[in-house]
């Protein structure tokens, strides 16, 4: 089993749709969690950290369920500019960051 | 804040030559820098982790004699691809972890290497 798994995608959704990405991790000792987005041929950029209490940043909401070892990202009212690959990243502690394979999103006009 | 630069952004070289890629943290001190490689439509793969002033830790399957990493200061790490071959063509991305924030990392813009 991979350490971090994500929805395989791709997700093709119309503008304005709500889309949710799922991520699971295998190491129960993992300490911190992040969502990054990566545009084609660019570096990953931090989208948001994920906290146990859940956190929201505008149209983006991230949730963490430690008991189920599950992380989610919800995008509301999707825009064309949201089209990217979304990477779930888990820090196992110290210097151990593990990237998920990513889920590609295409928002269609 | 938290800007990481990489140089060069793109390089094309002949097979057998060596290529050096620089990664700099511009506005913070990075105790740790990471080097990743990404092939087209694939996920980021960690190659090695380097701490300032010490030897890099390489991931399984990454040849340390082929991918030389130097982290001589808190703001600079270099990756040298020695005797490059066409299969080394890839997108190489570095990231840096600030001294003050230990659970996140900031990525450089990447270097696209093409070996002919």
mmCIF file with all atom_site columns, N, CA, C and O in Angstrom, chain A residues 32 34 36 38 40-46 49 87 89 91 94-97 99-102, chain B residues 10 32 34 36 38 43-44 46 49 51 91 93 97 102-110 112:
data_model
loop_
_atom_site.group_PDB
_atom_site.id
_atom_site.type_symbol
_atom_site.label_atom_id
_atom_site.label_alt_id
_atom_site.label_comp_id
_atom_site.label_asym_id
_atom_site.label_entity_id
_atom_site.label_seq_id
_atom_site.pdbx_PDB_ins_code
_atom_site.Cartn_x
_atom_site.Cartn_y
_atom_site.Cartn_z
_atom_site.occupancy
_atom_site.B_iso_or_equiv
_atom_site.pdbx_formal_charge
_atom_site.auth_seq_id
_atom_site.auth_comp_id
_atom_site.auth_asym_id
_atom_site.auth_atom_id
_atom_site.pdbx_PDB_model_num
ATOM 1   N N  . UNK A 1 32  ? 1.699  16.322 10.296  1.00 0.00 ? 32  UNK A N  1
ATOM 2   C CA . UNK A 1 32  ? 1.083  17.496 9.673   1.00 0.00 ? 32  UNK A CA 1
ATOM 3   C C  . UNK A 1 32  ? 0.763  17.190 8.224   1.00 0.00 ? 32  UNK A C  1
ATOM 4   O O  . UNK A 1 32  ? 1.328  16.291 7.615   1.00 0.00 ? 32  UNK A O  1
ATOM 5   N N  . UNK A 1 34  ? -0.898 18.753 4.336   1.00 0.00 ? 34  UNK A N  1
ATOM 6   C CA . UNK A 1 34  ? -0.982 19.928 3.472   1.00 0.00 ? 34  UNK A CA 1
ATOM 7   C C  . UNK A 1 34  ? -1.650 19.551 2.156   1.00 0.00 ? 34  UNK A C  1
ATOM 8   O O  . UNK A 1 34  ? -1.568 18.410 1.703   1.00 0.00 ? 34  UNK A O  1
ATOM 9   N N  . UNK A 1 36  ? -1.199 20.935 -1.738  1.00 0.00 ? 36  UNK A N  1
ATOM 10  C CA . UNK A 1 36  ? -0.462 21.773 -2.681  1.00 0.00 ? 36  UNK A CA 1
ATOM 11  C C  . UNK A 1 36  ? -1.188 21.705 -4.017  1.00 0.00 ? 36  UNK A C  1
ATOM 12  O O  . UNK A 1 36  ? -1.864 20.721 -4.334  1.00 0.00 ? 36  UNK A O  1
ATOM 13  N N  . UNK A 1 38  ? -0.315 22.062 -8.209  1.00 0.00 ? 38  UNK A N  1
ATOM 14  C CA . UNK A 1 38  ? 0.785  22.144 -9.167  1.00 0.00 ? 38  UNK A CA 1
ATOM 15  C C  . UNK A 1 38  ? 0.200  22.363 -10.548 1.00 0.00 ? 38  UNK A C  1
ATOM 16  O O  . UNK A 1 38  ? -0.581 21.538 -11.038 1.00 0.00 ? 38  UNK A O  1
ATOM 17  N N  . UNK A 1 40  ? 0.686  22.799 -14.680 1.00 0.00 ? 40  UNK A N  1
ATOM 18  C CA . UNK A 1 40  ? 1.480  22.046 -15.642 1.00 0.00 ? 40  UNK A CA 1
ATOM 19  C C  . UNK A 1 40  ? 2.864  22.668 -15.827 1.00 0.00 ? 40  UNK A C  1
ATOM 20  O O  . UNK A 1 40  ? 2.987  23.868 -16.069 1.00 0.00 ? 40  UNK A O  1
ATOM 21  N N  . UNK A 1 41  ? 3.897  21.859 -15.656 1.00 0.00 ? 41  UNK A N  1
ATOM 22  C CA . UNK A 1 41  ? 5.278  22.277 -15.877 1.00 0.00 ? 41  UNK A CA 1
ATOM 23  C C  . UNK A 1 41  ? 5.743  23.367 -14.903 1.00 0.00 ? 41  UNK A C  1
ATOM 24  O O  . UNK A 1 41  ? 6.664  24.140 -15.194 1.00 0.00 ? 41  UNK A O  1
ATOM 25  N N  . UNK A 1 42  ? 5.089  23.430 -13.758 1.00 0.00 ? 42  UNK A N  1
ATOM 26  C CA . UNK A 1 42  ? 5.480  24.385 -12.721 1.00 0.00 ? 42  UNK A CA 1
ATOM 27  C C  . UNK A 1 42  ? 5.749  23.640 -11.419 1.00 0.00 ? 42  UNK A C  1
ATOM 28  O O  . UNK A 1 42  ? 5.434  22.462 -11.289 1.00 0.00 ? 42  UNK A O  1
ATOM 29  N N  . UNK A 1 43  ? 6.291  24.381 -10.450 1.00 0.00 ? 43  UNK A N  1
ATOM 30  C CA . UNK A 1 43  ? 6.543  23.771 -9.154  1.00 0.00 ? 43  UNK A CA 1
ATOM 31  C C  . UNK A 1 43  ? 5.274  23.733 -8.318  1.00 0.00 ? 43  UNK A C  1
ATOM 32  O O  . UNK A 1 43  ? 4.344  24.530 -8.527  1.00 0.00 ? 43  UNK A O  1
ATOM 33  N N  . UNK A 1 44  ? 5.189  22.851 -7.328  1.00 0.00 ? 44  UNK A N  1
ATOM 34  C CA . UNK A 1 44  ? 4.030  22.838 -6.423  1.00 0.00 ? 44  UNK A CA 1
ATOM 35  C C  . UNK A 1 44  ? 3.995  24.112 -5.582  1.00 0.00 ? 44  UNK A C  1
ATOM 36  O O  . UNK A 1 44  ? 5.032  24.645 -5.194  1.00 0.00 ? 44  UNK A O  1
ATOM 37  N N  . UNK A 1 45  ? 2.801  24.569 -5.323  1.00 0.00 ? 45  UNK A N  1
ATOM 38  C CA . UNK A 1 45  ? 2.632  25.743 -4.450  1.00 0.00 ? 45  UNK A CA 1
ATOM 39  C C  . UNK A 1 45  ? 1.671  25.357 -3.320  1.00 0.00 ? 45  UNK A C  1
ATOM 40  O O  . UNK A 1 45  ? 0.646  24.706 -3.552  1.00 0.00 ? 45  UNK A O  1
ATOM 41  N N  . UNK A 1 46  ? 2.046  25.772 -2.132  1.00 0.00 ? 46  UNK A N  1
ATOM 42  C CA . UNK A 1 46  ? 1.218  25.460 -0.966  1.00 0.00 ? 46  UNK A CA 1
ATOM 43  C C  . UNK A 1 46  ? -0.145 26.108 -1.099  1.00 0.00 ? 46  UNK A C  1
ATOM 44  O O  . UNK A 1 46  ? -0.254 27.324 -1.288  1.00 0.00 ? 46  UNK A O  1
ATOM 45  N N  . UNK A 1 49  ? -2.579 24.396 4.715   1.00 0.00 ? 49  UNK A N  1
ATOM 46  C CA . UNK A 1 49  ? -2.307 23.354 5.694   1.00 0.00 ? 49  UNK A CA 1
ATOM 47  C C  . UNK A 1 49  ? -3.658 22.777 6.128   1.00 0.00 ? 49  UNK A C  1
ATOM 48  O O  . UNK A 1 49  ? -4.692 23.409 5.945   1.00 0.00 ? 49  UNK A O  1
ATOM 49  N N  . UNK A 1 87  ? -2.077 18.076 -4.884  1.00 0.00 ? 87  UNK A N  1
ATOM 50  C CA . UNK A 1 87  ? -1.206 17.114 -4.224  1.00 0.00 ? 87  UNK A CA 1
ATOM 51  C C  . UNK A 1 87  ? -1.470 17.104 -2.721  1.00 0.00 ? 87  UNK A C  1
ATOM 52  O O  . UNK A 1 87  ? -1.462 18.152 -2.080  1.00 0.00 ? 87  UNK A O  1
ATOM 53  N N  . UNK A 1 89  ? -0.024 16.141 0.799   1.00 0.00 ? 89  UNK A N  1
ATOM 54  C CA . UNK A 1 89  ? 1.328  15.970 1.342   1.00 0.00 ? 89  UNK A CA 1
ATOM 55  C C  . UNK A 1 89  ? 1.244  15.712 2.840   1.00 0.00 ? 89  UNK A C  1
ATOM 56  O O  . UNK A 1 89  ? 0.550  16.427 3.562   1.00 0.00 ? 89  UNK A O  1
ATOM 57  N N  . UNK A 1 91  ? 3.453  15.019 6.386   1.00 0.00 ? 91  UNK A N  1
ATOM 58  C CA . UNK A 1 91  ? 4.750  15.068 7.073   1.00 0.00 ? 91  UNK A CA 1
ATOM 59  C C  . UNK A 1 91  ? 4.737  14.016 8.172   1.00 0.00 ? 91  UNK A C  1
ATOM 60  O O  . UNK A 1 91  ? 3.963  14.104 9.121   1.00 0.00 ? 91  UNK A O  1
ATOM 61  N N  . UNK A 1 94  ? 9.685  15.419 11.404  1.00 0.00 ? 94  UNK A N  1
ATOM 62  C CA . UNK A 1 94  ? 11.034 15.825 11.018  1.00 0.00 ? 94  UNK A CA 1
ATOM 63  C C  . UNK A 1 94  ? 11.086 16.197 9.550   1.00 0.00 ? 94  UNK A C  1
ATOM 64  O O  . UNK A 1 94  ? 10.351 17.060 9.083   1.00 0.00 ? 94  UNK A O  1
ATOM 65  N N  . UNK A 1 95  ? 11.941 15.504 8.816   1.00 0.00 ? 95  UNK A N  1
ATOM 66  C CA . UNK A 1 95  ? 12.159 15.864 7.423   1.00 0.00 ? 95  UNK A CA 1
ATOM 67  C C  . UNK A 1 95  ? 11.406 14.960 6.452   1.00 0.00 ? 95  UNK A C  1
ATOM 68  O O  . UNK A 1 95  ? 11.660 14.979 5.262   1.00 0.00 ? 95  UNK A O  1
ATOM 69  N N  . UNK A 1 96  ? 10.523 14.163 6.951   1.00 0.00 ? 96  UNK A N  1
ATOM 70  C CA . UNK A 1 96  ? 9.874  13.173 6.102   1.00 0.00 ? 96  UNK A CA 1
ATOM 71  C C  . UNK A 1 96  ? 8.553  13.667 5.528   1.00 0.00 ? 96  UNK A C  1
ATOM 72  O O  . UNK A 1 96  ? 7.497  13.498 6.117   1.00 0.00 ? 96  UNK A O  1
ATOM 73  N N  . UNK A 1 97  ? 8.633  14.309 4.362   1.00 0.00 ? 97  UNK A N  1
ATOM 74  C CA . UNK A 1 97  ? 7.436  14.728 3.647   1.00 0.00 ? 97  UNK A CA 1
ATOM 75  C C  . UNK A 1 97  ? 7.155  13.699 2.571   1.00 0.00 ? 97  UNK A C  1
ATOM 76  O O  . UNK A 1 97  ? 8.030  13.342 1.796   1.00 0.00 ? 97  UNK A O  1
ATOM 77  N N  . UNK A 1 99  ? 4.651  12.830 -0.650  1.00 0.00 ? 99  UNK A N  1
ATOM 78  C CA . UNK A 1 99  ? 3.684  13.390 -1.596  1.00 0.00 ? 99  UNK A CA 1
ATOM 79  C C  . UNK A 1 99  ? 2.772  12.291 -2.122  1.00 0.00 ? 99  UNK A C  1
ATOM 80  O O  . UNK A 1 99  ? 3.226  11.202 -2.463  1.00 0.00 ? 99  UNK A O  1
ATOM 81  N N  . UNK A 1 100 ? 1.517  12.624 -2.229  1.00 0.00 ? 100 UNK A N  1
ATOM 82  C CA . UNK A 1 100 ? 0.608  11.738 -2.941  1.00 0.00 ? 100 UNK A CA 1
ATOM 83  C C  . UNK A 1 100 ? 0.822  11.889 -4.437  1.00 0.00 ? 100 UNK A C  1
ATOM 84  O O  . UNK A 1 100 ? 1.517  12.810 -4.884  1.00 0.00 ? 100 UNK A O  1
ATOM 85  N N  . UNK A 1 101 ? 0.233  11.009 -5.215  1.00 0.00 ? 101 UNK A N  1
ATOM 86  C CA . UNK A 1 101 ? 0.419  11.051 -6.674  1.00 0.00 ? 101 UNK A CA 1
ATOM 87  C C  . UNK A 1 101 ? -0.301 12.204 -7.347  1.00 0.00 ? 101 UNK A C  1
ATOM 88  O O  . UNK A 1 101 ? -0.028 12.508 -8.508  1.00 0.00 ? 101 UNK A O  1
ATOM 89  N N  . UNK A 1 102 ? -1.215 12.856 -6.626  1.00 0.00 ? 102 UNK A N  1
ATOM 90  C CA . UNK A 1 102 ? -1.921 13.996 -7.197  1.00 0.00 ? 102 UNK A CA 1
ATOM 91  C C  . UNK A 1 102 ? -3.214 13.602 -7.887  1.00 0.00 ? 102 UNK A C  1
ATOM 92  O O  . UNK A 1 102 ? -3.367 12.472 -8.370  1.00 0.00 ? 102 UNK A O  1
ATOM 93  N N  . UNK B 2 10  ? 16.193 26.151 -17.242 1.00 0.00 ? 10  UNK B N  1
ATOM 94  C CA . UNK B 2 10  ? 16.130 25.170 -18.319 1.00 0.00 ? 10  UNK B CA 1
ATOM 95  C C  . UNK B 2 10  ? 17.553 24.930 -18.811 1.00 0.00 ? 10  UNK B C  1
ATOM 96  O O  . UNK B 2 10  ? 18.331 25.868 -18.946 1.00 0.00 ? 10  UNK B O  1
ATOM 97  N N  . UNK B 2 32  ? 17.211 22.701 5.999   1.00 0.00 ? 32  UNK B N  1
ATOM 98  C CA . UNK B 2 32  ? 17.072 21.505 5.183   1.00 0.00 ? 32  UNK B CA 1
ATOM 99  C C  . UNK B 2 32  ? 16.594 21.878 3.792   1.00 0.00 ? 32  UNK B C  1
ATOM 100 O O  . UNK B 2 32  ? 15.707 22.712 3.638   1.00 0.00 ? 32  UNK B O  1
ATOM 101 N N  . UNK B 2 34  ? 15.464 19.932 0.038   1.00 0.00 ? 34  UNK B N  1
ATOM 102 C CA . UNK B 2 34  ? 15.074 18.673 -0.576  1.00 0.00 ? 34  UNK B CA 1
ATOM 103 C C  . UNK B 2 34  ? 15.231 18.783 -2.093  1.00 0.00 ? 34  UNK B C  1
ATOM 104 O O  . UNK B 2 34  ? 14.967 19.839 -2.676  1.00 0.00 ? 34  UNK B O  1
ATOM 105 N N  . UNK B 2 36  ? 13.888 16.983 -5.603  1.00 0.00 ? 36  UNK B N  1
ATOM 106 C CA . UNK B 2 36  ? 12.893 16.094 -6.178  1.00 0.00 ? 36  UNK B CA 1
ATOM 107 C C  . UNK B 2 36  ? 13.112 15.994 -7.682  1.00 0.00 ? 36  UNK B C  1
ATOM 108 O O  . UNK B 2 36  ? 13.704 16.868 -8.316  1.00 0.00 ? 36  UNK B O  1
ATOM 109 N N  . UNK B 2 38  ? 10.743 14.942 -11.205 1.00 0.00 ? 38  UNK B N  1
ATOM 110 C CA . UNK B 2 38  ? 9.389  14.650 -11.677 1.00 0.00 ? 38  UNK B CA 1
ATOM 111 C C  . UNK B 2 38  ? 9.426  14.382 -13.164 1.00 0.00 ? 38  UNK B C  1
ATOM 112 O O  . UNK B 2 38  ? 9.803  15.251 -13.957 1.00 0.00 ? 38  UNK B O  1
ATOM 113 N N  . UNK B 2 43  ? 4.205  11.778 -10.377 1.00 0.00 ? 43  UNK B N  1
ATOM 114 C CA . UNK B 2 43  ? 4.277  12.574 -9.152  1.00 0.00 ? 43  UNK B CA 1
ATOM 115 C C  . UNK B 2 43  ? 5.733  12.902 -8.809  1.00 0.00 ? 43  UNK B C  1
ATOM 116 O O  . UNK B 2 43  ? 6.664  12.321 -9.353  1.00 0.00 ? 43  UNK B O  1
ATOM 117 N N  . UNK B 2 44  ? 5.861  13.836 -7.915  1.00 0.00 ? 44  UNK B N  1
ATOM 118 C CA . UNK B 2 44  ? 7.186  14.202 -7.417  1.00 0.00 ? 44  UNK B CA 1
ATOM 119 C C  . UNK B 2 44  ? 7.825  13.021 -6.698  1.00 0.00 ? 44  UNK B C  1
ATOM 120 O O  . UNK B 2 44  ? 7.176  12.344 -5.909  1.00 0.00 ? 44  UNK B O  1
ATOM 121 N N  . UNK B 2 46  ? 11.030 12.162 -4.261  1.00 0.00 ? 46  UNK B N  1
ATOM 122 C CA . UNK B 2 46  ? 12.135 12.699 -3.482  1.00 0.00 ? 46  UNK B CA 1
ATOM 123 C C  . UNK B 2 46  ? 13.408 11.958 -3.844  1.00 0.00 ? 46  UNK B C  1
ATOM 124 O O  . UNK B 2 46  ? 13.442 10.727 -3.848  1.00 0.00 ? 46  UNK B O  1
ATOM 125 N N  . UNK B 2 49  ? 17.673 14.384 0.697   1.00 0.00 ? 49  UNK B N  1
ATOM 126 C CA . UNK B 2 49  ? 17.474 15.433 1.695   1.00 0.00 ? 49  UNK B CA 1
ATOM 127 C C  . UNK B 2 49  ? 18.841 15.904 2.137   1.00 0.00 ? 49  UNK B C  1
ATOM 128 O O  . UNK B 2 49  ? 19.703 15.070 2.470   1.00 0.00 ? 49  UNK B O  1
ATOM 129 N N  . UNK B 2 51  ? 21.051 18.528 4.684   1.00 0.00 ? 51  UNK B N  1
ATOM 130 C CA . UNK B 2 51  ? 21.131 19.455 5.804   1.00 0.00 ? 51  UNK B CA 1
ATOM 131 C C  . UNK B 2 51  ? 22.426 20.230 5.696   1.00 0.00 ? 51  UNK B C  1
ATOM 132 O O  . UNK B 2 51  ? 23.462 19.665 5.326   1.00 0.00 ? 51  UNK B O  1
ATOM 133 N N  . UNK B 2 91  ? 12.295 16.992 -14.795 1.00 0.00 ? 91  UNK B N  1
ATOM 134 C CA . UNK B 2 91  ? 12.067 18.274 -14.124 1.00 0.00 ? 91  UNK B CA 1
ATOM 135 C C  . UNK B 2 91  ? 12.608 18.115 -12.705 1.00 0.00 ? 91  UNK B C  1
ATOM 136 O O  . UNK B 2 91  ? 12.130 17.260 -11.953 1.00 0.00 ? 91  UNK B O  1
ATOM 137 N N  . UNK B 2 93  ? 13.242 19.683 -9.064  1.00 0.00 ? 93  UNK B N  1
ATOM 138 C CA . UNK B 2 93  ? 12.698 20.750 -8.210  1.00 0.00 ? 93  UNK B CA 1
ATOM 139 C C  . UNK B 2 93  ? 13.340 20.643 -6.831  1.00 0.00 ? 93  UNK B C  1
ATOM 140 O O  . UNK B 2 93  ? 13.437 19.556 -6.264  1.00 0.00 ? 93  UNK B O  1
ATOM 141 N N  . UNK B 2 97  ? 13.258 24.085 3.663   1.00 0.00 ? 97  UNK B N  1
ATOM 142 C CA . UNK B 2 97  ? 12.483 24.183 4.892   1.00 0.00 ? 97  UNK B CA 1
ATOM 143 C C  . UNK B 2 97  ? 13.108 25.246 5.772   1.00 0.00 ? 97  UNK B C  1
ATOM 144 O O  . UNK B 2 97  ? 14.278 25.149 6.118   1.00 0.00 ? 97  UNK B O  1
ATOM 145 N N  . UNK B 2 102 ? 9.239  24.385 10.929  1.00 0.00 ? 102 UNK B N  1
ATOM 146 C CA . UNK B 2 102 ? 9.828  23.079 10.623  1.00 0.00 ? 102 UNK B CA 1
ATOM 147 C C  . UNK B 2 102 ? 8.894  22.116 9.912   1.00 0.00 ? 102 UNK B C  1
ATOM 148 O O  . UNK B 2 102 ? 9.314  21.050 9.502   1.00 0.00 ? 102 UNK B O  1
ATOM 149 N N  . UNK B 2 103 ? 7.624  22.467 9.765   1.00 0.00 ? 103 UNK B N  1
ATOM 150 C CA . UNK B 2 103 ? 6.745  21.464 9.175   1.00 0.00 ? 103 UNK B CA 1
ATOM 151 C C  . UNK B 2 103 ? 6.224  21.867 7.803   1.00 0.00 ? 103 UNK B C  1
ATOM 152 O O  . UNK B 2 103 ? 5.222  21.329 7.351   1.00 0.00 ? 103 UNK B O  1
ATOM 153 N N  . UNK B 2 104 ? 6.906  22.764 7.137   1.00 0.00 ? 104 UNK B N  1
ATOM 154 C CA . UNK B 2 104 ? 6.486  23.082 5.791   1.00 0.00 ? 104 UNK B CA 1
ATOM 155 C C  . UNK B 2 104 ? 7.709  23.295 4.928   1.00 0.00 ? 104 UNK B C  1
ATOM 156 O O  . UNK B 2 104 ? 8.835  23.357 5.420   1.00 0.00 ? 104 UNK B O  1
ATOM 157 N N  . UNK B 2 105 ? 7.513  23.382 3.643   1.00 0.00 ? 105 UNK B N  1
ATOM 158 C CA . UNK B 2 105 ? 8.628  23.577 2.720   1.00 0.00 ? 105 UNK B CA 1
ATOM 159 C C  . UNK B 2 105 ? 8.146  24.454 1.563   1.00 0.00 ? 105 UNK B C  1
ATOM 160 O O  . UNK B 2 105 ? 6.963  24.448 1.211   1.00 0.00 ? 105 UNK B O  1
ATOM 161 N N  . UNK B 2 106 ? 9.088  25.162 1.000   1.00 0.00 ? 106 UNK B N  1
ATOM 162 C CA . UNK B 2 106 ? 8.790  26.069 -0.110  1.00 0.00 ? 106 UNK B CA 1
ATOM 163 C C  . UNK B 2 106 ? 9.597  25.623 -1.317  1.00 0.00 ? 106 UNK B C  1
ATOM 164 O O  . UNK B 2 106 ? 10.790 25.337 -1.209  1.00 0.00 ? 106 UNK B O  1
ATOM 165 N N  . UNK B 2 107 ? 8.937  25.593 -2.442  1.00 0.00 ? 107 UNK B N  1
ATOM 166 C CA . UNK B 2 107 ? 9.540  25.022 -3.634  1.00 0.00 ? 107 UNK B CA 1
ATOM 167 C C  . UNK B 2 107 ? 10.180 26.081 -4.527  1.00 0.00 ? 107 UNK B C  1
ATOM 168 O O  . UNK B 2 107 ? 9.668  27.198 -4.658  1.00 0.00 ? 107 UNK B O  1
ATOM 169 N N  . UNK B 2 108 ? 11.265 25.692 -5.146  1.00 0.00 ? 108 UNK B N  1
ATOM 170 C CA . UNK B 2 108 ? 11.824 26.499 -6.215  1.00 0.00 ? 108 UNK B CA 1
ATOM 171 C C  . UNK B 2 108 ? 11.014 26.274 -7.482  1.00 0.00 ? 108 UNK B C  1
ATOM 172 O O  . UNK B 2 108 ? 10.178 25.361 -7.543  1.00 0.00 ? 108 UNK B O  1
ATOM 173 N N  . UNK B 2 109 ? 11.257 27.076 -8.500  1.00 0.00 ? 109 UNK B N  1
ATOM 174 C CA . UNK B 2 109 ? 10.480 26.986 -9.741  1.00 0.00 ? 109 UNK B CA 1
ATOM 175 C C  . UNK B 2 109 ? 10.838 25.798 -10.619 1.00 0.00 ? 109 UNK B C  1
ATOM 176 O O  . UNK B 2 109 ? 10.177 25.556 -11.619 1.00 0.00 ? 109 UNK B O  1
ATOM 177 N N  . UNK B 2 110 ? 11.879 25.078 -10.255 1.00 0.00 ? 110 UNK B N  1
ATOM 178 C CA . UNK B 2 110 ? 12.229 23.889 -11.020 1.00 0.00 ? 110 UNK B CA 1
ATOM 179 C C  . UNK B 2 110 ? 13.219 24.165 -12.136 1.00 0.00 ? 110 UNK B C  1
ATOM 180 O O  . UNK B 2 110 ? 13.360 25.285 -12.621 1.00 0.00 ? 110 UNK B O  1
ATOM 181 N N  . UNK B 2 112 ? 14.289 22.381 -15.818 1.00 0.00 ? 112 UNK B N  1
ATOM 182 C CA . UNK B 2 112 ? 13.963 21.342 -16.798 1.00 0.00 ? 112 UNK B CA 1
ATOM 183 C C  . UNK B 2 112 ? 15.248 20.944 -17.512 1.00 0.00 ? 112 UNK B C  1
ATOM 184 O O  . UNK B 2 112 ? 15.863 21.753 -18.206 1.00 0.00 ? 112 UNK B O  1
#
